[in-house]
Amino acid sequence: MNRNRTAHPRLRQLKAALPFLVPSLTGLSVFVLIPFGDTVRRSFCNAMGNRWVGLTNYRQVVANSAFQLAAKNTAKFLCICLPLLLGLSLAMALMVRAQNARGGVFRGTFLLPMAVPVSAIVLLWKVLFSDRGLVNGALAALGGEPISFLSTNAAFWVLVATYLWKNAGYDMILWLAGLDNISKDLYEAAAADGAGPLQQFRYITLPELRPMTGVVGLLSLINSFKVFREAYLVAGNYPHESMYLLQHLFNNWFLDLDMGRLTAAACLMVLVLLAVIALGRRYWRLDEG
C-alpha cells in the first residue's frame, strides 16, 4: 500500500512535467541522439555508409600514424594544461578575494582575455612569436639566438600559454563562486583554535571546494578543445607536429570526406572520455567515503 501511495504522486508529477519535457527531448533526440546513433552505425560501414565493414575502420584509425600523433599531443596538452589552469586560476581567486575592495579591479583585468577576439589573438601570436617578432627581437638585443617558435617544439608551449592566458580568468570566477559559498564561521572557529592560513586552506578551503572542482574541471576540458581555432588560423591544416591535435585530424578527414575513419575516431574519443569520467566519479566517491 505504501509503495502504491508513493508511486501515484510520482506518476502524477511525471505526467505534469512531460508536456514541458517533450520539446527539449525532441530537440535532443533530433539534433544529438539520432545523429550520434548514425555516427556509430557509420563507424562500422564504408565511406558511403551503405556497406558493412565491421571493425576495419577502427583498425585503420588505431594504426594510423597521424591519429597516434594527434592523440599523443592531445593527451599531453590536457595533462599539462588542466592541472596548471586549475592551480593558477585558484591562486588568482584567492589573491582577488584577499584584496577585498580592490579585488574588483583585478577581477576585471583577469577577465580581459575573454573579450579579445580570436583574430586579435592570432595577430598577437604572429607579432610576438614569428621569426622576426618581438620576442626574437628582444632575444637578439640581449645577445641570444632567435627561436622559430611556430616551426619547432616551442609551438606546443605557445599553445599551452595561450590556453592558460585565455581561460584563467573564467575559471577564477568559478572558483570565486565556490569560495563565496564557504561559511566564514568555519574560518573564525579554526582561527580561534590556532589554525594558520595554510591549515585553513588545507582543511577548510580545499574540502569545501570539492563540488566546484568537478564543475571547473569539466568546463576547462570543454574549453581546451576551443584552442584549435588559434592553432588553425596561425598554422593551417598541418601545423608543426608538436601541436597537431585531434581537432586537426578530424578537420582534415572531414575535408577529405573520409567518413569511415572520422566516425570511428569520434566513437573512440567518446568512449575514452566516458571512461575517464567514470573513473573520476568512482575515485571521487571512494575518496569521499
mmCIF file of C-alpha atoms in Angstrom, residues 1 41 51 115 143 148 150 174 180 185 214 247-248 285:
data_model
loop_
_atom_site.group_PDB
_atom_site.id
_atom_site.type_symbol
_atom_site.label_atom_id
_atom_site.label_comp_id
_atom_site.label_asym_id
_atom_site.label_seq_id
_atom_site.Cartn_x
_atom_site.Cartn_y
_atom_site.Cartn_z
ATOM 1 C CA MET A 1 0.000 0.000 0.000
ATOM 2 C CA ARG A 41 26.467 2.976 -37.401
ATOM 3 C CA ARG A 51 28.214 -1.490 -46.794
ATOM 4 C CA ALA A 115 36.884 39.687 -24.537
ATOM 5 C CA GLY A 143 72.669 38.579 -27.472
ATOM 6 C CA SER A 148 61.482 29.694 -34.541
ATOM 7 C CA LEU A 150 55.912 28.258 -34.697
ATOM 8 C CA LEU A 174 34.046 29.936 -10.927
ATOM 9 C CA ASP A 180 31.752 32.628 -1.514
ATOM 10 C CA ASP A 185 32.191 30.756 10.673
ATOM 11 C CA GLY A 214 34.363 18.871 -10.816
ATOM 12 C CA GLN A 247 40.860 18.598 -33.927
ATOM 13 C CA HIS A 248 43.288 18.990 -36.836
ATOM 14 C CA ARG A 285 33.109 8.548 -4.351
#
